[in-house]
Short mmCIF file of C-alpha atoms and ligand atoms in Angstrom, two decimals:
data_model
loop_
_atom_site.label_atom_id
_atom_site.label_comp_id
_atom_site.label_asym_id
_atom_site.label_seq_id
_atom_site.Cartn_x
_atom_site.Cartn_y
_atom_site.Cartn_z
CA MET A 1 119.26 126.06 73.97
CA LYS A 2 118.61 122.36 73.51
CA LYS A 3 115.05 121.42 72.66
CA THR A 4 113.12 118.28 73.45
CA ASN A 5 109.66 117.52 72.12
CA LEU A 6 107.23 115.66 74.27
CA THR A 7 103.86 114.53 72.92
CA ALA A 8 101.05 112.71 74.65
CA ASP A 9 97.47 111.79 73.87
CA ALA A 10 94.90 111.27 76.64
CA ARG A 11 93.56 108.20 74.83
CA TYR A 12 96.83 106.30 75.06
CA THR A 13 97.11 105.31 78.68
CA ILE A 14 99.71 103.06 80.23
CA GLY A 15 97.37 101.97 82.99
CA ALA A 16 95.49 103.00 86.09
CA ILE A 17 97.66 104.26 88.94
CA SER A 18 97.10 101.93 91.86
CA PRO A 19 96.30 103.73 95.12
CA ASN A 20 99.16 101.73 96.65
CA LEU A 21 101.86 102.74 94.16
CA PHE A 22 103.42 105.25 96.52
CA GLY A 23 103.34 103.49 99.85
CA SER A 24 106.24 103.30 102.25
CA PHE A 25 107.94 101.10 104.80
CA ILE A 26 108.70 101.07 108.54
CA GLU A 27 111.06 98.42 109.84
CA HIS A 28 112.33 97.70 113.33
CA LEU A 29 115.67 99.12 112.28
CA GLY A 30 117.65 101.92 113.85
CA ARG A 31 115.36 104.76 114.87
CA ALA A 32 112.51 104.13 112.43
CA VAL A 33 110.10 102.92 115.12
CA TYR A 34 111.74 104.03 118.37
CA GLU A 35 112.38 107.81 118.30
CA GLY A 36 110.80 107.85 114.84
CA ILE A 37 107.08 107.14 114.82
CA TYR A 38 107.03 106.13 118.51
CA GLU A 39 108.51 108.20 121.30
CA PRO A 40 106.53 108.26 124.55
CA GLY A 41 107.17 111.49 126.39
CA HIS A 42 107.88 113.50 123.24
CA PRO A 43 106.07 116.87 123.43
CA THR A 44 103.89 115.94 120.43
CA ALA A 45 103.27 112.31 121.45
CA ASP A 46 99.78 111.08 122.29
CA GLU A 47 98.94 108.71 125.15
CA ALA A 48 100.08 105.76 123.01
CA GLY A 49 103.48 107.39 122.41
CA PHE A 50 102.89 108.18 118.70
CA ARG A 51 104.66 111.35 117.62
CA GLY A 52 102.10 113.81 116.27
CA ASP A 53 104.66 115.90 114.38
CA VAL A 54 105.77 112.81 112.45
CA ILE A 55 102.21 111.79 111.62
CA GLU A 56 101.58 115.28 110.29
CA LEU A 57 104.54 115.04 107.92
CA ILE A 58 103.49 111.56 106.81
CA LYS A 59 100.05 112.93 105.99
CA GLU A 60 101.68 115.75 104.07
CA LEU A 61 103.57 113.13 102.04
CA GLY A 62 100.29 111.35 101.30
CA VAL A 63 101.44 107.80 102.05
CA PRO A 64 98.53 105.34 101.58
CA MET A 65 100.06 102.10 102.89
CA VAL A 66 103.03 101.12 105.09
CA ARG A 67 104.86 97.80 105.06
CA TYR A 68 105.87 96.44 108.48
CA PRO A 69 107.81 95.09 110.49
CA GLY A 70 110.62 94.34 108.01
CA GLY A 71 112.77 94.08 105.99
CA ASN A 72 115.54 91.86 107.21
CA PHE A 73 114.17 92.21 110.74
CA VAL A 74 111.09 90.13 109.98
CA SER A 75 113.11 87.02 109.17
CA GLY A 76 114.06 86.56 112.83
CA TYR A 77 110.94 88.04 114.39
CA ASN A 78 108.46 86.16 116.51
CA TRP A 79 105.30 88.27 116.36
CA ARG A 80 104.18 86.86 119.72
CA ASP A 81 107.06 88.74 121.38
CA GLY A 82 105.40 92.02 120.41
CA VAL A 83 101.87 91.50 121.76
CA GLY A 84 100.34 91.49 125.22
CA PRO A 85 101.18 93.54 128.30
CA LYS A 86 104.36 95.51 127.62
CA GLU A 87 105.96 94.53 130.93
CA ASN A 88 105.82 90.86 129.91
CA ARG A 89 107.39 91.32 126.48
CA PRO A 90 110.86 89.84 126.07
CA THR A 91 113.95 91.84 125.13
CA ARG A 92 115.83 90.09 122.34
CA LEU A 93 119.10 90.21 120.48
CA GLU A 94 118.07 91.34 117.01
CA LEU A 95 120.28 89.57 114.49
CA ALA A 96 119.44 91.44 111.28
CA TRP A 97 120.83 94.77 112.50
CA PHE A 98 122.77 93.65 115.61
CA SER A 99 120.57 95.73 117.88
CA THR A 100 118.51 95.12 121.02
CA GLU A 101 114.78 94.82 120.47
CA THR A 102 112.60 95.58 123.51
CA ASN A 103 109.35 94.71 121.72
CA GLU A 104 107.71 97.72 123.30
CA PHE A 105 106.14 98.36 119.91
CA GLY A 106 104.50 95.44 118.12
CA THR A 107 101.56 94.44 115.94
CA ASP A 108 98.82 96.09 118.04
CA GLU A 109 100.75 99.35 118.33
CA PHE A 110 101.38 99.34 114.58
CA MET A 111 97.70 98.81 113.81
CA LYS A 112 96.72 101.59 116.19
CA TRP A 113 99.32 103.87 114.66
CA CYS A 114 98.07 103.09 111.12
CA LYS A 115 94.55 104.02 112.17
CA LYS A 116 95.72 107.29 113.59
CA ALA A 117 97.91 108.09 110.57
CA GLU A 118 95.09 107.01 108.20
CA ILE A 119 97.30 104.44 106.55
CA ALA A 120 96.61 100.86 105.44
CA PRO A 121 98.91 98.24 106.97
CA MET A 122 100.91 95.85 104.79
CA MET A 123 102.25 93.07 107.00
CA ALA A 124 105.20 90.77 106.37
CA VAL A 125 105.43 87.28 107.85
CA ASN A 126 108.63 85.56 108.92
CA MET A 127 109.75 83.03 106.30
CA GLY A 128 113.28 82.80 107.75
CA THR A 129 113.07 81.35 111.26
CA GLY A 130 109.27 81.42 111.16
CA THR A 131 107.04 78.50 110.24
CA VAL A 132 104.06 78.37 107.92
CA GLN A 133 102.01 77.88 111.08
CA SER A 134 103.28 81.07 112.74
CA ALA A 135 102.46 82.95 109.53
CA ALA A 136 98.88 81.63 109.50
CA GLU A 137 98.52 82.36 113.20
CA LEU A 138 99.46 86.00 112.65
CA VAL A 139 96.68 86.19 110.06
CA GLU A 140 94.35 84.67 112.64
CA TYR A 141 95.51 87.16 115.28
CA CYS A 142 94.93 90.11 112.97
CA ASN A 143 91.87 89.07 111.02
CA HIS A 144 89.78 86.46 112.79
CA ALA A 145 86.80 87.99 114.55
CA GLY A 146 86.94 85.97 117.77
CA GLY A 147 86.11 82.70 119.50
CA THR A 148 89.55 81.09 119.13
CA THR A 149 92.47 81.31 121.54
CA ILE A 150 94.54 83.44 119.15
CA SER A 151 91.78 85.85 118.13
CA GLU A 152 90.67 86.18 121.76
CA MET A 153 94.26 87.04 122.61
CA ARG A 154 93.96 90.08 120.30
CA ARG A 155 90.66 91.02 121.89
CA ALA A 156 92.17 90.73 125.36
CA ASN A 157 94.98 92.97 124.13
CA GLY A 158 92.49 95.73 123.42
CA ALA A 159 91.39 95.20 119.82
CA ASP A 160 87.85 93.93 119.91
CA GLU A 161 87.38 94.17 116.16
CA PRO A 162 89.69 92.35 113.73
CA TYR A 163 92.20 94.50 111.85
CA ASN A 164 91.26 92.99 108.52
CA VAL A 165 94.77 93.31 107.06
CA ARG A 166 94.59 92.67 103.30
CA TYR A 167 98.20 92.95 102.09
CA TRP A 168 100.79 90.40 103.23
CA CYS A 169 104.41 89.79 102.20
CA LEU A 170 105.55 86.18 102.32
CA GLY A 171 108.90 86.98 103.91
CA ASN A 172 111.59 89.39 102.84
CA GLU A 173 114.55 89.12 100.44
CA MET A 174 114.73 85.38 100.86
CA ASP A 175 117.20 85.22 97.94
CA GLY A 176 119.86 87.06 99.96
CA LEU A 177 122.52 85.17 101.88
CA TRP A 178 122.33 87.95 104.49
CA GLN A 179 118.75 86.99 105.24
CA ILE A 180 118.15 85.16 108.52
CA GLY A 181 117.05 81.70 107.40
CA HIS A 182 117.89 82.29 103.71
CA LEU A 183 116.55 79.60 101.38
CA ASN A 184 117.23 78.64 97.80
CA ALA A 185 114.51 79.33 95.23
CA GLU A 186 113.09 75.80 95.30
CA ASP A 187 112.86 75.64 99.07
CA TYR A 188 111.48 79.15 99.40
CA GLY A 189 108.97 78.56 96.59
CA LYS A 190 107.63 75.47 98.37
CA LYS A 191 107.54 77.16 101.77
CA ALA A 192 105.90 80.30 100.39
CA PHE A 193 103.23 78.17 98.70
CA GLU A 194 102.42 76.36 101.94
CA ALA A 195 102.43 79.58 103.96
CA ALA A 196 100.14 81.24 101.41
CA LYS A 197 97.80 78.24 101.47
CA LEU A 198 97.51 78.24 105.26
CA MET A 199 97.15 82.02 105.41
CA ARG A 200 94.36 81.90 102.83
CA TRP A 201 92.64 79.00 104.58
CA THR A 202 92.80 81.00 107.81
CA ASN A 203 91.10 83.79 105.88
CA GLY A 204 88.30 81.41 104.94
CA GLU A 205 89.54 80.83 101.39
CA MET A 206 88.52 77.20 101.36
CA GLY A 207 89.99 75.49 98.31
CA ALA A 208 92.65 78.21 97.95
CA GLU A 209 95.04 75.57 96.59
CA ASN A 210 92.68 75.25 93.60
CA GLY A 211 92.37 78.97 93.08
CA VAL A 212 89.19 79.41 95.15
CA ARG A 213 89.15 82.77 96.95
CA ALA A 214 87.04 84.33 99.71
CA ALA A 215 84.90 87.36 98.94
CA ASP A 216 87.67 89.55 100.29
CA PRO A 217 90.81 87.51 99.67
CA LEU A 218 94.25 88.25 101.06
CA ARG A 219 96.60 89.95 98.61
CA LEU A 220 99.83 88.03 98.86
CA VAL A 221 103.29 89.13 97.77
CA VAL A 222 105.93 86.49 97.12
CA CYS A 223 109.62 87.39 97.34
CA GLY A 224 111.22 88.13 94.02
CA SER A 225 114.80 89.19 93.47
CA CYS A 226 116.10 91.77 95.87
CA ASN A 227 118.11 93.35 93.13
CA ARG A 228 119.20 92.92 89.58
CA GLU A 229 122.79 92.11 90.45
CA MET A 230 121.92 88.92 92.35
CA GLU A 231 123.52 85.89 90.73
CA THR A 232 120.20 84.10 91.00
CA PHE A 233 118.30 86.85 89.13
CA PRO A 234 116.02 86.18 87.23
CA GLU A 235 116.05 82.39 87.70
CA TRP A 236 114.97 82.93 91.31
CA ASP A 237 111.87 84.72 90.10
CA ARG A 238 110.97 82.06 87.56
CA ILE A 239 111.37 79.18 90.01
CA VAL A 240 109.55 80.90 92.87
CA LEU A 241 106.69 81.89 90.59
CA GLU A 242 106.42 78.40 89.13
CA HIS A 243 105.82 77.12 92.66
CA THR A 244 103.40 79.84 93.73
CA TYR A 245 101.81 81.48 90.67
CA ASP A 246 98.19 80.64 91.34
CA MET A 247 98.50 81.26 95.07
CA VAL A 248 99.93 84.81 95.03
CA ASP A 249 99.01 88.20 93.62
CA TYR A 250 102.32 90.02 93.38
CA LEU A 251 106.00 89.32 92.89
CA SER A 252 108.19 91.62 94.96
CA MET A 253 111.26 93.48 93.77
CA HIS A 254 113.71 95.68 95.64
CA ARG A 255 116.28 98.14 94.36
CA TYR A 256 118.46 100.83 95.91
CA TYR A 257 120.62 103.24 93.92
CA MET A 258 123.65 105.11 95.10
CA TYR A 259 125.92 107.89 94.02
CA ASP A 260 129.14 105.96 93.89
CA LYS A 261 132.24 108.08 93.43
CA THR A 262 134.23 104.99 92.47
CA SER A 263 131.88 104.25 89.57
CA PRO A 264 133.38 104.73 86.06
CA ARG A 265 131.18 107.78 85.39
CA PRO A 266 129.80 108.59 88.84
CA LEU A 267 127.28 111.26 87.90
CA GLU A 268 126.03 109.69 84.66
CA ASP A 269 125.82 106.24 86.26
CA PHE A 270 123.71 107.68 89.05
CA LEU A 271 121.52 109.80 86.79
CA ALA A 272 120.76 106.69 84.75
CA SER A 273 119.07 105.02 87.75
CA ALA A 274 115.53 105.60 86.47
CA ASP A 275 116.35 103.91 83.16
CA ASP A 276 117.99 101.05 84.99
CA MET A 277 114.91 100.66 87.18
CA HIS A 278 112.81 100.51 84.02
CA GLY A 279 115.05 97.72 82.68
CA PHE A 280 114.70 95.76 85.93
CA ILE A 281 110.91 96.01 85.79
CA LYS A 282 111.01 94.93 82.12
CA THR A 283 112.80 91.70 83.02
CA MET A 284 110.50 91.01 85.97
CA ARG A 285 107.49 91.63 83.75
CA ALA A 286 108.88 89.23 81.15
CA THR A 287 109.54 86.59 83.80
CA ILE A 288 105.95 86.80 85.01
CA GLU A 289 104.76 86.50 81.41
CA TYR A 290 107.00 83.49 80.82
CA VAL A 291 105.66 81.64 83.85
CA ARG A 292 102.10 82.63 83.05
CA ALA A 293 102.48 81.19 79.56
CA LYS A 294 104.21 78.06 80.80
CA LEU A 295 101.44 77.39 83.33
CA ARG A 296 98.71 78.34 80.83
CA SER A 297 97.33 80.61 83.53
CA PRO A 298 94.75 83.27 82.74
CA LYS A 299 95.75 85.08 85.89
CA GLN A 300 97.97 88.17 85.87
CA VAL A 301 100.42 88.47 88.73
CA GLY A 302 101.52 92.07 89.34
CA LEU A 303 104.70 93.58 90.74
CA SER A 304 105.15 94.91 94.25
CA PHE A 305 108.19 97.19 94.22
CA ASP A 306 108.18 97.12 97.98
CA GLU A 307 111.63 98.56 98.62
CA TRP A 308 113.11 101.29 96.47
CA ASN A 309 115.18 104.34 97.23
CA ILE A 310 118.61 105.90 97.12
CA TRP A 311 120.94 104.48 99.71
CA THR A 312 124.62 105.10 100.27
CA ILE A 313 125.05 101.47 101.15
CA ASN A 314 128.71 101.81 102.07
CA ALA A 315 128.07 104.33 104.88
CA PRO A 316 129.97 103.01 107.93
CA ARG A 317 128.18 102.02 111.12
CA HIS A 318 128.96 104.48 113.89
CA GLU A 319 126.98 102.83 116.63
CA PRO A 320 128.06 99.91 118.84
CA ILE A 321 126.25 96.63 118.32
CA TRP A 322 123.35 95.57 120.56
CA LYS A 323 122.28 99.17 121.19
CA GLN A 324 118.54 99.83 121.34
CA ALA A 325 117.39 102.20 118.57
CA PRO A 326 120.88 102.95 117.22
CA HIS A 327 121.46 105.67 114.63
CA LEU A 328 121.60 103.39 111.58
CA LEU A 329 121.36 104.16 107.86
CA GLU A 330 120.57 107.80 108.57
CA ASP A 331 121.51 108.93 105.08
CA VAL A 332 121.37 112.66 104.47
CA TYR A 333 119.96 113.19 100.99
CA THR A 334 121.41 115.72 98.60
CA PHE A 335 119.74 117.68 95.85
CA ARG A 336 121.43 115.26 93.41
CA ASP A 337 119.63 112.43 95.19
CA ALA A 338 116.32 114.29 94.92
CA ILE A 339 116.42 114.55 91.13
CA VAL A 340 117.35 110.90 90.75
CA PHE A 341 114.61 110.01 93.23
CA ALA A 342 112.08 111.94 91.11
CA GLY A 343 113.18 109.92 88.07
CA LEU A 344 112.58 106.66 89.99
CA MET A 345 109.06 107.81 90.78
CA ASN A 346 108.53 108.63 87.10
CA THR A 347 109.60 105.09 86.25
CA LEU A 348 107.07 103.63 88.69
CA LEU A 349 104.33 105.70 87.05
CA ASN A 350 105.48 104.68 83.59
CA ASN A 351 105.12 101.02 84.58
CA CYS A 352 101.94 101.34 86.61
CA ASP A 353 100.13 98.81 84.43
CA ILE A 354 102.12 96.09 86.22
CA VAL A 355 103.61 97.77 89.31
CA LYS A 356 100.62 97.89 91.61
CA ILE A 357 102.40 98.33 94.93
CA GLY A 358 105.41 100.47 95.70
CA CYS A 359 107.03 101.11 99.08
CA LEU A 360 109.56 103.82 99.51
CA ALA A 361 112.13 102.30 101.86
CA GLN A 362 111.93 103.74 104.36
CA LEU A 363 109.75 106.43 105.92
CA VAL A 364 111.34 107.85 109.08
CA ASN A 365 115.02 108.18 110.11
CA VAL A 366 116.27 105.15 108.18
CA ILE A 367 117.08 106.07 104.54
CA ALA A 368 114.04 108.28 104.90
CA PRO A 369 112.38 111.48 103.70
CA ILE A 370 111.59 112.40 107.33
CA MET A 371 114.19 112.76 110.08
CA THR A 372 113.56 113.27 113.77
CA GLU A 373 115.53 114.41 116.78
CA LYS A 374 114.93 112.61 120.05
CA GLY A 375 112.77 114.96 122.10
CA GLY A 376 113.12 117.53 119.34
CA GLY A 377 111.89 118.47 115.90
CA THR A 378 111.63 116.98 112.44
CA CYS A 379 113.31 117.69 109.13
CA ARG A 380 112.14 117.17 105.57
CA GLN A 381 114.93 115.64 103.49
CA THR A 382 115.37 116.66 99.84
CA SER A 383 113.53 113.52 98.69
CA PHE A 384 110.45 114.57 100.65
CA TYR A 385 109.40 117.02 97.96
CA PRO A 386 109.37 114.89 94.80
CA PHE A 387 107.56 112.22 96.80
CA LYS A 388 104.91 114.61 98.09
CA TYR A 389 104.10 116.01 94.66
CA ILE A 390 104.47 112.98 92.40
CA ALA A 391 102.58 110.71 94.82
CA SER A 392 99.59 113.02 94.50
CA ALA A 393 99.01 111.72 90.94
CA ARG A 394 95.67 109.99 90.42
CA GLY A 395 93.88 108.41 87.49
CA ASP A 396 95.99 106.98 84.66
CA ALA A 397 99.59 107.28 83.59
CA ILE A 398 99.73 108.48 79.98
CA ARG A 399 102.16 107.21 77.36
CA ILE A 400 104.72 109.85 76.43
CA PHE A 401 106.56 110.13 73.14
CA SER A 402 109.76 112.14 73.42
CA ASP A 403 112.85 112.75 71.34
CA SER A 404 115.07 113.22 74.38
CA ASP A 405 118.84 113.00 74.00
CA THR A 406 120.54 110.09 75.63
CA PHE A 407 123.80 109.72 77.53
CA ASP A 408 126.07 106.76 78.19
CA SER A 409 126.20 105.10 81.58
CA LYS A 410 127.15 101.77 83.08
CA HIS A 411 123.46 100.87 82.77
CA GLY A 412 123.55 101.57 79.01
CA LYS A 413 121.96 104.54 77.24
CA ALA A 414 119.84 106.72 79.51
CA HIS A 415 117.48 109.58 78.79
CA THR A 416 118.47 113.17 79.51
CA ILE A 417 114.84 114.22 79.82
CA ASN A 418 112.96 111.81 82.05
CA ALA A 419 109.24 112.43 82.39
CA ALA A 420 105.91 111.00 83.50
CA LEU A 421 102.48 112.36 82.73
CA THR A 422 99.25 111.46 84.50
CA TYR A 423 95.63 112.33 83.88
CA ASP A 424 92.67 112.05 86.19
CA LYS A 425 89.39 111.93 84.25
CA GLU A 426 87.40 112.55 87.45
CA THR A 427 88.97 115.89 88.19
CA ARG A 428 90.06 116.59 84.59
CA SER A 429 93.54 117.36 85.75
CA ALA A 430 96.93 116.38 84.39
CA LYS A 431 100.29 116.30 86.16
CA LEU A 432 103.71 116.34 84.56
CA SER A 433 106.87 115.39 86.42
CA VAL A 434 110.06 115.98 84.46
CA CYS A 435 113.78 115.76 85.22
CA ASN A 436 116.48 117.37 83.14
CA TYR A 437 119.64 115.33 83.68
CA GLY A 438 121.58 117.45 81.20
CA GLU A 439 124.24 120.02 82.00
CA GLU A 440 122.46 122.54 79.79
CA ALA A 441 119.04 124.12 80.08
CA CYS A 442 116.46 122.56 77.78
CA GLU A 443 113.33 123.88 76.15
CA LEU A 444 110.62 121.29 76.59
CA ALA A 445 108.00 121.65 73.84
CA LEU A 446 104.82 119.97 75.06
CA GLU A 447 101.95 118.83 72.89
CA LEU A 448 99.01 117.47 74.87
CA ASN A 449 96.28 116.01 72.69
CA GLY A 450 92.81 114.91 73.65
CA PHE A 451 92.82 116.43 77.14
CA GLY A 452 90.36 119.23 76.38
CA GLU A 453 91.36 122.80 77.03
CA LEU A 454 94.06 122.44 79.63
CA THR A 455 95.25 125.40 81.66
CA PRO A 456 98.42 125.28 83.76
CA GLU A 457 97.54 125.51 87.43
CA THR A 458 100.77 125.13 89.39
CA TYR A 459 104.41 124.96 88.37
CA ILE A 460 107.20 124.16 90.81
CA GLU A 461 110.83 123.41 90.23
CA MET A 462 113.84 122.15 92.16
CA THR A 463 117.30 123.34 91.12
CA GLY A 464 120.49 124.00 93.00
CA GLU A 465 123.86 122.78 94.13
CA LEU A 466 124.10 119.05 93.61
CA ASP A 467 125.57 118.50 97.08
CA ALA A 468 123.10 120.72 98.94
CA CYS A 469 121.00 119.04 101.61
CA ASN A 470 118.57 119.82 104.42
CA THR A 471 119.75 119.49 108.00
CA PHE A 472 118.24 120.36 111.38
CA SER A 473 120.30 123.55 111.42
CA ASP A 474 119.36 124.46 107.83
CA PRO A 475 116.10 122.60 107.16
CA ASN A 476 114.98 124.57 104.10
CA ALA A 477 118.20 124.68 102.11
CA VAL A 478 116.64 122.52 99.39
CA ALA A 479 112.96 122.96 98.57
CA PRO A 480 110.89 123.51 95.46
CA HIS A 481 110.17 127.04 94.35
CA ARG A 482 107.23 128.31 92.34
CA ARG A 483 107.60 129.41 88.74
CA ASP A 484 105.38 131.57 86.59
CA LEU A 485 102.77 129.53 84.79
CA PRO A 486 103.56 128.82 81.14
CA GLU A 487 101.26 130.22 78.43
CA MET A 488 99.17 127.71 76.45
CA ASP A 489 98.96 127.97 72.69
CA GLY A 490 96.01 125.65 72.03
CA ASN A 491 97.24 122.23 73.08
CA ARG A 492 100.90 123.29 73.12
CA THR A 493 103.12 124.95 75.65
CA SER A 494 106.78 125.05 76.48
CA LEU A 495 108.86 125.01 79.63
CA VAL A 496 112.47 125.93 80.16
CA LEU A 497 114.05 123.20 82.25
CA PRO A 498 117.20 124.34 84.05
CA PRO A 499 120.19 121.98 83.92
CA MET A 500 120.04 119.28 86.61
CA SER A 501 116.51 120.00 87.74
CA TRP A 502 113.14 118.50 88.51
CA SER A 503 109.94 120.28 87.53
CA PHE A 504 106.32 119.52 88.30
CA VAL A 505 103.43 121.13 86.48
CA THR A 506 99.73 120.59 87.03
CA PHE A 507 97.04 121.39 84.47
CA LYS A 508 93.29 121.59 84.77
CA GLU A 509 90.58 121.64 82.15
O1 AHR B 601 115.53 98.91 103.92
C1 AHR B 601 116.69 98.42 104.53
C2 AHR B 601 116.93 96.96 104.23
O2 AHR B 601 117.23 96.81 102.88
C3 AHR B 601 115.78 96.02 104.45
O3 AHR B 601 115.72 95.55 105.76
C4 AHR B 601 116.11 94.88 103.54
O4 AHR B 601 114.97 94.22 103.10
C5 AHR B 601 116.91 95.51 102.43
O5 AHR B 601 118.07 94.81 102.18
#
């Protein structure tokens, strides 16, 4: 059997895991909102129409923060359409996804839903057709206590207290030609700066343009490249950051991976996704560093990886245009997808010193870990499980030294054994997530130094047919199973990783 050595020392941390690293995303797209989180009349829905079965699964996943309302949708969205008495809300042609938007669900419903689901909201403002004024006014609507027309509008709409939304995206994928109101880097950089300035001023950050912040400042995310293949990458990021560096807190990045049968080496190219994601983060990190040095700024901008997932982008559209809540992007995830997905999560952990926000795109029905049937039940997709377990990591990510084999892919050399290790000093517990992308089983020899006397506590594993998936008729076809706990020999232990598998082990002192 192949052997891989993996060594770690509790003293050598990568960084603290941000509580927002494993957030998610709900867009007005397909059935994410309508028939997803919101379905009045559903047997589990409350008086507001929020599906209780979906909230339960979201809590099981442990999602801390959800980005809303888009995505591409936000770039044509007028937030005023979605507030006030429902009977007065306009029905619009929605140009990002060629659907009909009834606006039955809007900002107030989202805030109410977040409260119920115990999730923090992350709002996006419209930088496509929207103005810097409409962006600032949405901040006023959400966060200003009262006494102005816009804040009183919120109070009249049922929310006496401000929502106090902290995280805001300055638009979405503004580098993409497909974006409603796409801009070039210069124009977006200037607009994002002005929007950020007005949003901060609205938040009472007087002098924001000179770096002055309120006691509880807004955390602003400026649009970075929406993928590594964009012709404008990474110049887009440099230019946008040069315009906005001192005004923002995070640079966004998006990336979707797919199993592409037309790829030169379909399986290897897909399995290398985690390494490719690492390379993307490395360039974004370097671009931030470059701008920081150029501007002589002491400030450290972080990364907000606010869309990532596996997405079979070439799936055809089966629904007619202008339908309300069409079945769109309802990818069914395979076991193959699940192990690549786990590797992507490992990469986020291994870069958690700079990646402070992450949003799995998306959460329900649209490229999602949770699927729903109208009037019916729910289904956990294969990706549900790695998310649920890996997102439970707290404390610090620990640097790993490994002599893993590599394989060739279109992304370059990739690691056969892909792992992340975390350690929480508070609870004295460590968690190891490890994928074996090899076609052979592998003995993983673990040496864990400086953690005290660790004892394995739980050990789960996912293995199976690469094409297997969960469906409403067979919802548990792919799920983790428990394994016997490995024996410790001092600070060493070993695991046998089946070929094409993901394993998750927790240890406690
Ligand atoms: O998540 C689906 C879409 O992917 C989002 O609307 C967009 O931002 C990205 O291109």
